[in-house]
C-alpha positions as a Python dict, from the first residue, in 0.01 Angstrom:
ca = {
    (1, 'X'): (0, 0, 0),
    (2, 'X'): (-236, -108, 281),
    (3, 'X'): (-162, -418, 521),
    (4, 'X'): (-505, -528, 539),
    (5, 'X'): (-816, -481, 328),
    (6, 'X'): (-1161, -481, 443),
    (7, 'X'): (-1445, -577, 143),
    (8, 'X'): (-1803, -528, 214),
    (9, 'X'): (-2029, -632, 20),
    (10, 'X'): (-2398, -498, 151),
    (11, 'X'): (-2737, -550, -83),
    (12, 'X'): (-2929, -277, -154),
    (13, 'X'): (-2736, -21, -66),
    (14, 'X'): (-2772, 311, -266),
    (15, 'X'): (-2556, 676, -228),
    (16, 'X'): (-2861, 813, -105),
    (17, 'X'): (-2893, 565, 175),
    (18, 'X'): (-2536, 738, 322),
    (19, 'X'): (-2802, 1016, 481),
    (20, 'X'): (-2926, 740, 702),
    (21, 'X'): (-2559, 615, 794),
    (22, 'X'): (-2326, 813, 988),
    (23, 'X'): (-2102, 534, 1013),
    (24, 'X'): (-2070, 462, 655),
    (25, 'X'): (-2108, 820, 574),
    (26, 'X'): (-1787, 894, 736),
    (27, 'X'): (-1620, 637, 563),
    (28, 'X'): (-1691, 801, 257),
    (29, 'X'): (-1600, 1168, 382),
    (30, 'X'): (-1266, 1011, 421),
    (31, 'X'): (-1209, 889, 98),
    (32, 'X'): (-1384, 821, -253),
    (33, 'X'): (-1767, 751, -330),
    (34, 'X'): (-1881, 651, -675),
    (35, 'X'): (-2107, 469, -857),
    (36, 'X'): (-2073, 77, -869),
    (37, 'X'): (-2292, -29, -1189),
    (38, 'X'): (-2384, -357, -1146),
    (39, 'X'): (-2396, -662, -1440),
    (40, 'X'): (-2689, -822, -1495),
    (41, 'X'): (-2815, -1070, -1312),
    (42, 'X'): (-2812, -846, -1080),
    (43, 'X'): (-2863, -1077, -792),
    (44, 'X'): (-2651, -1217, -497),
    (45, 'X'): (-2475, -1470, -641),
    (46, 'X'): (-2380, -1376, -983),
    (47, 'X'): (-2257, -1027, -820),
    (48, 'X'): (-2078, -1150, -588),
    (49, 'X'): (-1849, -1408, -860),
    (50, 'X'): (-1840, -1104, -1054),
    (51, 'X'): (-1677, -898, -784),
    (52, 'X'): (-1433, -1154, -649),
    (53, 'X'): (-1311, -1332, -1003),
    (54, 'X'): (-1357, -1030, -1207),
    (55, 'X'): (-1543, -1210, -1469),
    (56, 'X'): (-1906, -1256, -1602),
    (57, 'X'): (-2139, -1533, -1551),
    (58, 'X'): (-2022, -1690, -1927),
    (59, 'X'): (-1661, -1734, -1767),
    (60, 'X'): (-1742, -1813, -1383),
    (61, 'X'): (-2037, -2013, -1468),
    (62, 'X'): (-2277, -1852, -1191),
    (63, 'X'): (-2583, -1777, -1392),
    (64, 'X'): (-2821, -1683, -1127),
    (65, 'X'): (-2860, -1768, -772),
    (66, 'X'): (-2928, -2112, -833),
    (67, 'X'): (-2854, -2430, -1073),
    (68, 'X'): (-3026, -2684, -1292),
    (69, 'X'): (-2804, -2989, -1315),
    (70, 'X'): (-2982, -3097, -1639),
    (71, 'X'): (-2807, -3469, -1599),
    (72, 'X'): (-2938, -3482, -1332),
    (73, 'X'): (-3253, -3311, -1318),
    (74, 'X'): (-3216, -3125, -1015),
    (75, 'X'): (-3252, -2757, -892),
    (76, 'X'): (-2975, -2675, -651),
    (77, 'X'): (-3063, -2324, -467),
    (78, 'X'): (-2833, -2165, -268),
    (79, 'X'): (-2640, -2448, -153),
    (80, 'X'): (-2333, -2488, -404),
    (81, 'X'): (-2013, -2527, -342),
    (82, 'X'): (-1691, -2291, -397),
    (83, 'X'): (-1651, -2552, -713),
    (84, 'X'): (-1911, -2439, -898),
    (85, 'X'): (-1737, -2092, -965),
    (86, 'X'): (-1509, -2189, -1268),
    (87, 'X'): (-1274, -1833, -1212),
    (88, 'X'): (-1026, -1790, -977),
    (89, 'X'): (-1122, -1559, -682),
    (90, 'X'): (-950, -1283, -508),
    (91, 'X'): (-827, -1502, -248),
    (92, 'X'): (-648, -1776, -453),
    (93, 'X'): (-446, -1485, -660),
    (94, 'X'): (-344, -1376, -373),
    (95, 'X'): (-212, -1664, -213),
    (96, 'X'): (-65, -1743, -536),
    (97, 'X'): (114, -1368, -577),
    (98, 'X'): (209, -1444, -221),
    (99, 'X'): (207, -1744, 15),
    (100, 'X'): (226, -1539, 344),
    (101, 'X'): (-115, -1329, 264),
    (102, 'X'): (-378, -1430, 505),
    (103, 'X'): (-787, -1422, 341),
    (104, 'X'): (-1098, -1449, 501),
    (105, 'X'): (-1441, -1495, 343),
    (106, 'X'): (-1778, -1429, 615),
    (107, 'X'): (-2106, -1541, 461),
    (108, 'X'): (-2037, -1528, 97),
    (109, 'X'): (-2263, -1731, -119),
    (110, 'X'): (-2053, -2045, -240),
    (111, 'X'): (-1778, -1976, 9),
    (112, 'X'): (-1785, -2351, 119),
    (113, 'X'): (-1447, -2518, 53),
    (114, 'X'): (-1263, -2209, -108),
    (115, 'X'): (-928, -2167, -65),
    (116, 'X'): (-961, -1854, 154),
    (117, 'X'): (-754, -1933, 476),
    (118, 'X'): (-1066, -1846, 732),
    (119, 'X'): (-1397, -1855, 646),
    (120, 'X'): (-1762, -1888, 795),
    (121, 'X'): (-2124, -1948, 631),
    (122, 'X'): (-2435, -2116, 723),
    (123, 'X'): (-2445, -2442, 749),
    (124, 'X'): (-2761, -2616, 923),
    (125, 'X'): (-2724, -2985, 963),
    (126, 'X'): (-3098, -3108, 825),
    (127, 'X'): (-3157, -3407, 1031),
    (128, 'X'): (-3349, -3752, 922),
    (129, 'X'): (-3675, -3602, 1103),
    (130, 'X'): (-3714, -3263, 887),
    (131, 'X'): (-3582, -3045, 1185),
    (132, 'X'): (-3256, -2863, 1144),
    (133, 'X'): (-2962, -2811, 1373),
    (134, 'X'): (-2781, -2437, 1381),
    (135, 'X'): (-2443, -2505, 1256),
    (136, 'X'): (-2251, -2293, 1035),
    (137, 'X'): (-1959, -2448, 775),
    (138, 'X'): (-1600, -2282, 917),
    (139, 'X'): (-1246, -2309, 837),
    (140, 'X'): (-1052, -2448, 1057),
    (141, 'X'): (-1324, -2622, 1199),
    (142, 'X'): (-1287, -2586, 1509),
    (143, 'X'): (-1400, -2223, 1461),
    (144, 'X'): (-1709, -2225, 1475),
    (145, 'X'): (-1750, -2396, 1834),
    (146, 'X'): (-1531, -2084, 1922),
    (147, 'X'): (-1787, -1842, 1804),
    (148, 'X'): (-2039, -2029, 1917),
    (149, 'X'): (-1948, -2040, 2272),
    (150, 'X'): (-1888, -1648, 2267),
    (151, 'X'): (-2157, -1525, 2084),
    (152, 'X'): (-2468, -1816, 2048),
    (153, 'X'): (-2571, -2011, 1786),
    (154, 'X'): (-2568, -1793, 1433),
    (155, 'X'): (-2929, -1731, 1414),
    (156, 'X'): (-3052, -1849, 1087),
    (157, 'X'): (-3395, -1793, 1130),
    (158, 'X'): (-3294, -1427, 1133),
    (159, 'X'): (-3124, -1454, 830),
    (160, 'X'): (-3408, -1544, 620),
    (161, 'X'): (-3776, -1523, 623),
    (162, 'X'): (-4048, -1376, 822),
    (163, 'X'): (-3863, -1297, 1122),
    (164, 'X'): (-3536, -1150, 971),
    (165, 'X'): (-3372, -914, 1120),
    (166, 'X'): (-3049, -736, 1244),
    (167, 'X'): (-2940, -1005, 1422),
    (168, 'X'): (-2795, -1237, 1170),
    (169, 'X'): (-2585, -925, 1043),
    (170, 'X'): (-2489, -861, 1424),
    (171, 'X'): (-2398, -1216, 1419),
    (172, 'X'): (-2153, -1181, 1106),
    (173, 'X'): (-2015, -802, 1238),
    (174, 'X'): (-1912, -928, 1578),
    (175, 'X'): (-1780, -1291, 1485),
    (176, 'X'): (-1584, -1120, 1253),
    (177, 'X'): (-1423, -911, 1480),
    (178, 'X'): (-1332, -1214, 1704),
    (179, 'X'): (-1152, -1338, 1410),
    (180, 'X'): (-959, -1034, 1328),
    (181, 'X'): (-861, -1006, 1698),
    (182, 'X'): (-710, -1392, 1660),
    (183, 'X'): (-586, -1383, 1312),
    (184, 'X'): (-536, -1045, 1201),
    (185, 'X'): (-622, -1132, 791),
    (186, 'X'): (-479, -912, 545),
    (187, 'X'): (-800, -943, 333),
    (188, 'X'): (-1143, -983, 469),
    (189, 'X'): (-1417, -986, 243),
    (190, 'X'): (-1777, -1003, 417),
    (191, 'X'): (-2112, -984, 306),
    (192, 'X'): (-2329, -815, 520),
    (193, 'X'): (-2725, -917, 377),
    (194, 'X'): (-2972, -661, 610),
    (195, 'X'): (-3103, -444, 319),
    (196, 'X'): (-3230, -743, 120),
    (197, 'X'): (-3540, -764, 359),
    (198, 'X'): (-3754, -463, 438),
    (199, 'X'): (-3704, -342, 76),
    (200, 'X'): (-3807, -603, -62),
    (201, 'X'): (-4122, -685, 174),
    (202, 'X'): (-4237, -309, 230),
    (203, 'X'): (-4053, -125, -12),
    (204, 'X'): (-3722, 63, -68),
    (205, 'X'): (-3844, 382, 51),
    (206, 'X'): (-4080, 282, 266),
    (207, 'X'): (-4036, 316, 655),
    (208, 'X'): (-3928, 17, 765),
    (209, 'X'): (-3640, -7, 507),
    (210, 'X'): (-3518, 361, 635),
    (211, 'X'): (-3501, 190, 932),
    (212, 'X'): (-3303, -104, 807),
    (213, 'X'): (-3027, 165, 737),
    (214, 'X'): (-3006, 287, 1072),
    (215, 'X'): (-3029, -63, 1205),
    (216, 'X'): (-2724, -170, 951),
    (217, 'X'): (-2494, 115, 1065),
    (218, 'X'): (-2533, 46, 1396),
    (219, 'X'): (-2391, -273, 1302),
    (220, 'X'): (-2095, -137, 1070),
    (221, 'X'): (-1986, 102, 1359),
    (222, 'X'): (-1928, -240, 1591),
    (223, 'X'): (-1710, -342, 1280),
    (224, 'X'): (-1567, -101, 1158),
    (225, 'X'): (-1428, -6, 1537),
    (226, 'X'): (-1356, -353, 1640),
    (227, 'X'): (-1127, -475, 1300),
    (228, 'X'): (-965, -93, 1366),
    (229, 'X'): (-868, -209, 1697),
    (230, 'X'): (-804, -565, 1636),
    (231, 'X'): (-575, -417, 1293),
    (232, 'X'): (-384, -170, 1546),
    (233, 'X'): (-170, 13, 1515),
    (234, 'X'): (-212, -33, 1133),
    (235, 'X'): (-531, 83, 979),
    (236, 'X'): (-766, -94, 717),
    (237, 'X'): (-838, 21, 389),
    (238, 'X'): (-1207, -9, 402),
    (239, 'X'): (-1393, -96, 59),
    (240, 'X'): (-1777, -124, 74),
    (241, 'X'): (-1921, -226, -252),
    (242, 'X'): (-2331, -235, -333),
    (243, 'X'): (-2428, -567, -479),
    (244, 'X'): (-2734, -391, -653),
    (245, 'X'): (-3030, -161, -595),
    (246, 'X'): (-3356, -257, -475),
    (247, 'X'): (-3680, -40, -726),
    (248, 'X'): (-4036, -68, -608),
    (249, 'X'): (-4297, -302, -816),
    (250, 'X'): (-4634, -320, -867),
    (251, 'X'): (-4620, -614, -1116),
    (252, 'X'): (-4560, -964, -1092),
    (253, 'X'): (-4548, -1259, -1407),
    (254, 'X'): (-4591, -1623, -1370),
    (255, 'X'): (-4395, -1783, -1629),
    (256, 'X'): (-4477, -2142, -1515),
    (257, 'X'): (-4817, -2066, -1525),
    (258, 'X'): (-4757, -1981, -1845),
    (259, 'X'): (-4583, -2220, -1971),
    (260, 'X'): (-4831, -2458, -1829),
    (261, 'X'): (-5139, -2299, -1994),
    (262, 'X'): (-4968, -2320, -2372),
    (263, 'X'): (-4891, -2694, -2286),
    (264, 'X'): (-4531, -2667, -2238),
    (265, 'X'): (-4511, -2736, -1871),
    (266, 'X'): (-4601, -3050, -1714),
    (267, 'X'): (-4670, -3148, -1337),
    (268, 'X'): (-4711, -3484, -1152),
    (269, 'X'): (-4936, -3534, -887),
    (270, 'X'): (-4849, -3549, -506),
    (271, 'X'): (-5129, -3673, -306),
    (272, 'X'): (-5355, -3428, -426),
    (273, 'X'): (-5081, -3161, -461),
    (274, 'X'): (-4822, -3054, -752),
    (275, 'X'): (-4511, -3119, -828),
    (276, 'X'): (-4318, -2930, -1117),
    (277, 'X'): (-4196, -3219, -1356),
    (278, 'X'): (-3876, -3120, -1470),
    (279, 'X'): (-3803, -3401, -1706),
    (280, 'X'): (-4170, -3435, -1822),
    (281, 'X'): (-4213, -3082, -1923),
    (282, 'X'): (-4099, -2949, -2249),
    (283, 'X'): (-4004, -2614, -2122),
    (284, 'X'): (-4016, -2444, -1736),
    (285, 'X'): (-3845, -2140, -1568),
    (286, 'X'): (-3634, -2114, -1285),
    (287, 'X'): (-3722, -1781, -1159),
    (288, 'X'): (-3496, -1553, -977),
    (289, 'X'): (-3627, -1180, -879),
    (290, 'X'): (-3665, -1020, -1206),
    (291, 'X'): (-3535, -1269, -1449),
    (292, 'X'): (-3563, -1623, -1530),
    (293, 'X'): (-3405, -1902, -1701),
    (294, 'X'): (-3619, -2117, -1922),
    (295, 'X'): (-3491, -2460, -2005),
    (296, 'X'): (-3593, -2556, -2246),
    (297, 'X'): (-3604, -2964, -2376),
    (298, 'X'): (-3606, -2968, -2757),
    (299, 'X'): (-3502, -2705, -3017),
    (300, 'X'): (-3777, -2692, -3176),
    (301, 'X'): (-3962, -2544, -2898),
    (302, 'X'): (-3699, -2276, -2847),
    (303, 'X'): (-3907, -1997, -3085),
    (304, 'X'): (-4249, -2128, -2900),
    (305, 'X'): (-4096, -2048, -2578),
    (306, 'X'): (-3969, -1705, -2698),
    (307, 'X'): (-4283, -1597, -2893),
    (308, 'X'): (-4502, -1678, -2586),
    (309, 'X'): (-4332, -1430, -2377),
    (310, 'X'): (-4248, -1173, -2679),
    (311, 'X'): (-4523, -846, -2562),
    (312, 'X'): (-4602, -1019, -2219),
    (313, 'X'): (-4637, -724, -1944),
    (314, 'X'): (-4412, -748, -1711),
    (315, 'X'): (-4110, -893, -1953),
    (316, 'X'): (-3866, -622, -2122),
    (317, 'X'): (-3661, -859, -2303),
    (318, 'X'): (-3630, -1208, -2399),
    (319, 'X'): (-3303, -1342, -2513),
    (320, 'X'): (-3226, -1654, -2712),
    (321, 'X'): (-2963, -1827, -2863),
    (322, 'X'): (-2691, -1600, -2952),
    (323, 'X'): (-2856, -1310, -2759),
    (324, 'X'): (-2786, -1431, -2454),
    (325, 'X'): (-2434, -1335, -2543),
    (326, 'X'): (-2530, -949, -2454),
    (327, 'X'): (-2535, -1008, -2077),
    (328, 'X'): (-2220, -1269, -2123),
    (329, 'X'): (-2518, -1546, -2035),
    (330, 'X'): (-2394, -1768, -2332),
    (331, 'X'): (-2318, -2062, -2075),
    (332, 'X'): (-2419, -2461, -2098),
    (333, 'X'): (-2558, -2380, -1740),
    (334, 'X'): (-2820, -2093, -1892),
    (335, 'X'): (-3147, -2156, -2012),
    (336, 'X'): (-3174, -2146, -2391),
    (337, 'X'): (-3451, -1878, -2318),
    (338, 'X'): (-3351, -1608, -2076),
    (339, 'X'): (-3690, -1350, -1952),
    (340, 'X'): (-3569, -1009, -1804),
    (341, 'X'): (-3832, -812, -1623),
    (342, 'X'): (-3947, -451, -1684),
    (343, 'X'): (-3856, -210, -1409),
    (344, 'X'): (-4148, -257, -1243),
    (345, 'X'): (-4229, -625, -1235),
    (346, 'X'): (-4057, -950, -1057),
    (347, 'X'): (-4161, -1315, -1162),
    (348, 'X'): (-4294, -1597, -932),
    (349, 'X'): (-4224, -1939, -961),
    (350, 'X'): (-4593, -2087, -900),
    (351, 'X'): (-4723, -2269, -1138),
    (352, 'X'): (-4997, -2435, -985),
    (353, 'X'): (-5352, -2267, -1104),
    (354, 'X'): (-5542, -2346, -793),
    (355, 'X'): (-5401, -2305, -451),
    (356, 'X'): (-5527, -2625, -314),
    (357, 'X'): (-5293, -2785, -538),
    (358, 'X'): (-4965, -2619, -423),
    (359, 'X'): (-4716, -2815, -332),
    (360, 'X'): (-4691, -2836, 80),
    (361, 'X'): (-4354, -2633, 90),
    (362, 'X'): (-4491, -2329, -61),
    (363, 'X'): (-4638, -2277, 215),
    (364, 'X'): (-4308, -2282, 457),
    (365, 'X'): (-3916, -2084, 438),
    (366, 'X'): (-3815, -2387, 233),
    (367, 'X'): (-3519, -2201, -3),
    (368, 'X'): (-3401, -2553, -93),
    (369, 'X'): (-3717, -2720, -198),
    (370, 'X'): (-3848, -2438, -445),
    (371, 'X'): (-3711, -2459, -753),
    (372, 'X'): (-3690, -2060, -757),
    (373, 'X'): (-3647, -1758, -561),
    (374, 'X'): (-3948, -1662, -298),
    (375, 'X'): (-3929, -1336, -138),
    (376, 'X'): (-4303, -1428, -36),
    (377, 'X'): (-4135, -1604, 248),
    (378, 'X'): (-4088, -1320, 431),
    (379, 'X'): (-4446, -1238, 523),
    (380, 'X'): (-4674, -1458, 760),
    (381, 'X'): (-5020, -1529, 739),
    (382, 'X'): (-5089, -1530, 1092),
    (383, 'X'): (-5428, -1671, 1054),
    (384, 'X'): (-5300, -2003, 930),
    (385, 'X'): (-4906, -1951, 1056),
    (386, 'X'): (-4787, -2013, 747),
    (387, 'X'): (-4626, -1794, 423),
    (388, 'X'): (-4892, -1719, 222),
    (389, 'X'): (-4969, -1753, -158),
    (390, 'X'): (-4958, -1407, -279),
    (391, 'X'): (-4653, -1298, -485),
    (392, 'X'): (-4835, -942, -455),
    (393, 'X'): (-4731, -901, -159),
    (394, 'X'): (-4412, -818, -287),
    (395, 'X'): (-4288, -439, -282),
    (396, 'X'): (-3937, -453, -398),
    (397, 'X'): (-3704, -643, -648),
    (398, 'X'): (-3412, -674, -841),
    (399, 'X'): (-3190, -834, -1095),
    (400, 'X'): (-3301, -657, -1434),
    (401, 'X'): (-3033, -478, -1623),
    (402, 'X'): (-2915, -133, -1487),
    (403, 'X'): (-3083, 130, -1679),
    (404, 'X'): (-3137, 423, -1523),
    (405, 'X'): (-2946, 541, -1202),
    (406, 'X'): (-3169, 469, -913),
    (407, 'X'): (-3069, 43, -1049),
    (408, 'X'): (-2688, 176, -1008),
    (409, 'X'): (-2551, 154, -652),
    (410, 'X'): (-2217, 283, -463),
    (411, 'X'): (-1917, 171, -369),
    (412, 'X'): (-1740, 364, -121),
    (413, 'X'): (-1302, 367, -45),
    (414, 'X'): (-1205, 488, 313),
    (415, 'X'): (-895, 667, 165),
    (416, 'X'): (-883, 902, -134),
    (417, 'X'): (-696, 826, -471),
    (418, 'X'): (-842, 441, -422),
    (419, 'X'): (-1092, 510, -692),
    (420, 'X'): (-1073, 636, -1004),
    (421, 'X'): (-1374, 781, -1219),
    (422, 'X'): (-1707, 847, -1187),
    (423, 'X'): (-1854, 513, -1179),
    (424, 'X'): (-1696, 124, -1209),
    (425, 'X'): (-1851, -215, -1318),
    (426, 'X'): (-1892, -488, -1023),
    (427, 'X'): (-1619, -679, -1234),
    (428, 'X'): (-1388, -389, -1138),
    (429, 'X'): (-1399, -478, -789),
    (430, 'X'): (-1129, -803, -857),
    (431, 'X'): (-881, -559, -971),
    (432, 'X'): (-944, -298, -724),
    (433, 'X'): (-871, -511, -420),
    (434, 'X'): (-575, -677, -634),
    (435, 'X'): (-398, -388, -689),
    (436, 'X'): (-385, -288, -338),
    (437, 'X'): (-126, -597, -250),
    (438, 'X'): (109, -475, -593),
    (439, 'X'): (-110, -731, -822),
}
């Protein structure tokens, strides 16, 4: 059995993409390749409790990439803490199997105040005026002044929005390896996010994600010979695991605007501008790539919810009730109507009808504020500096149910025998890693 286990987890990635990646190509020429079939939602944060608990979203409790605390009638996005995954992860089994087994967690979503031994994710300290200060959440935390001083400032606005880049996944590749050097963990697991962007603004074939691949590898060679030196004279079992596939669209739904137009959806005013009004509205849909969750505030309206999205383009399925039970969605946290796109389409969270009346952070990288995903935040309408209001814009997506193999990604073992099979479920990945420390 290995000493130390390296986990990847990279977005986007697909077995063709390997053509593009020397780096991770030779991984894979050293060991097992095979398909990594991932459960629906297939989006970050879902996937990535799936891998590291080895349970679905009905068990963990992480039904998309965000929450609506319905006591409280708030949408938390992105911001969560490691409490709000009700499994055990990969780390506290294996400090439980044994004590002296060192963990590290680098950017995972929800990674704040798990019981990995080191671990770093952003962090930015919003201050009283509306500006933010770079800061990233570590453990110790005393860590991140470390990394800081040798490497700058993580650079969250590369990390997110119109100007990401390679950076922030240089940024997470080399303070990693300063962290192996000091600590030498016997299981790092680290998500590495570059894909997400160019496929998703331009398009998963499209030129500028090719180039993402070449970009990425660059940054997995730095890793990959850094931990090998810092992990001397033992060697890493490397494992790098796709969270999903990215599939061009040419289709986008607005199921507030829907919801709003059959009366179900209520907004209050703002100065002149709208705000979604959660506990005024009898139904509306926190979107997330190509699904959404539709919460729904009396039963009665459950069926008038369903039926007005039953034959809309753009929606493959809509599950309700006992349905939900299919994708393992049956959770109190899940709306009681659940829209999955078609291949093709993504959904938008507007749900104003005239743009005037947006609210003012639609127009800005506010993740927080928007009470659903935005990949629209990545372009820039340089005439007015600010994102613009076009969910067209859009070229790739994910999350919808894996149907046909270009939605199924790759994971990859630097050492044959470590997989078994043509193909594994993102659940699988637990075990996997698991059974490489005798568990």
């Amino acid at each position: 059995m290995p000493d130390h286990v390296v986990l990847l987890s990279i977005p986007g990635l697909r077995a063709q993409d390997l053509a593009q990646m020397p780096s991770l190509a030779r991984l894979a020429g050293q060991g097992d390749q095979i398909h990594l079939v991932p459960s629906f939602p297939c989006v970050t944060c879902p996937v990535q409790a799936n891998m590291t608990t080895g349970k679905l979203p009905n068990e963990h409790g992480v039904v998309a990439n965000g929450f609506y605390w319905r006591d409280k009638q708030e949408v938390e996005m992105w911001t969560a803490w490691n409490e709000c995954i009700q499994s055990e992860q990969i780390w506290d089994t294996l400090k439980r199997h044994d004590p002296s087994i060192t963990t590290a967690v680098w950017f995972a979503l929800h990674s704040k105040g798990c019981g990995a031994d080191l671990v770093c994710t952003p962090a930015p300290i919003h201050n009283p005026d509306g500006s933010e200060t770079l800061w990233c959440y570590t453990k110790p935390t005393e860590m991140y002044g470390q990394l800081r001083d040798a490497l700058g400032h993580f650079p969250l606005q590369h990390f997110w929005g119109p100007l990401s880049n390679i950076r922030s996944t240089a940024w997470i590749c080399d303070s990693a390896v300063i962290a192996a050097r000091q600590s030498k963990p016997n299981f790092f697991y680290l998500y590495l996010p570059h894909l997400d962007y160019a496929a998703q603004k331009f398009g998963p074939d499209s030129p500028q994600a090719i180039q993402a691949l070449k970009d990425l590898d660059g940054a997995i060679a730095r890793l990959t010979s850094g931990l090998e030196e810092a992990y001397a004279p033992n060697k890493p079992l490397w494992i790098v695991a796709s969270e999903y596939t990215i599939v061009p669209v040419n289709h986008v739904v607005y199921p507030n605007r829907l919801l709003r137009e059959a009366g179900l959806l209520a907004v209050a005013d703002d100065g002149g501008t709208e705000q979604l009004d959660f506990g005024g509205s009898r139904a509306w849909a926190l979107v997330d790539h190509q699904l959404a969750h539709v919460f729904v505030a009396a039963e009665d309206d459950i069926e008038i919810v369903a039926e007005l999205f039953s034959g809309c383009e753009g929606i493959d399925e809509v599950l309700v009730g006992s349905q939900r039970e299919r994708y393992a969605l049956d959770h109190e946290r899940s709306g009681e109507v659940i829209l999955i796109s078609a291949a093709n389409s993504w959904q938008a969270y507007y749900w104003w009808l005239a743009d005037e009346h947006a609210p003012k952070y639609a127009r800005t990288v506010d993740i927080h504020r928007k009470p659903g995903y935005d990949p629209v935040e990545m372009h820039l309408d340089m005439a007015t500096k600010s994102i613009p209001l076009d969910a067209t814009l859009v070229k790739g997506s994910h999350g919808a149910p894996p149907h046909v193999d270009k939605q199924r990604g790759v994971i990859i073992a630097s050492e044959k025998g470590v997989l078994v099979g043509s193909a594994m479920a993102d659940t699988d990945v637990c075990e996997l890693v698991l059974r490489q420390f005798g568990i």
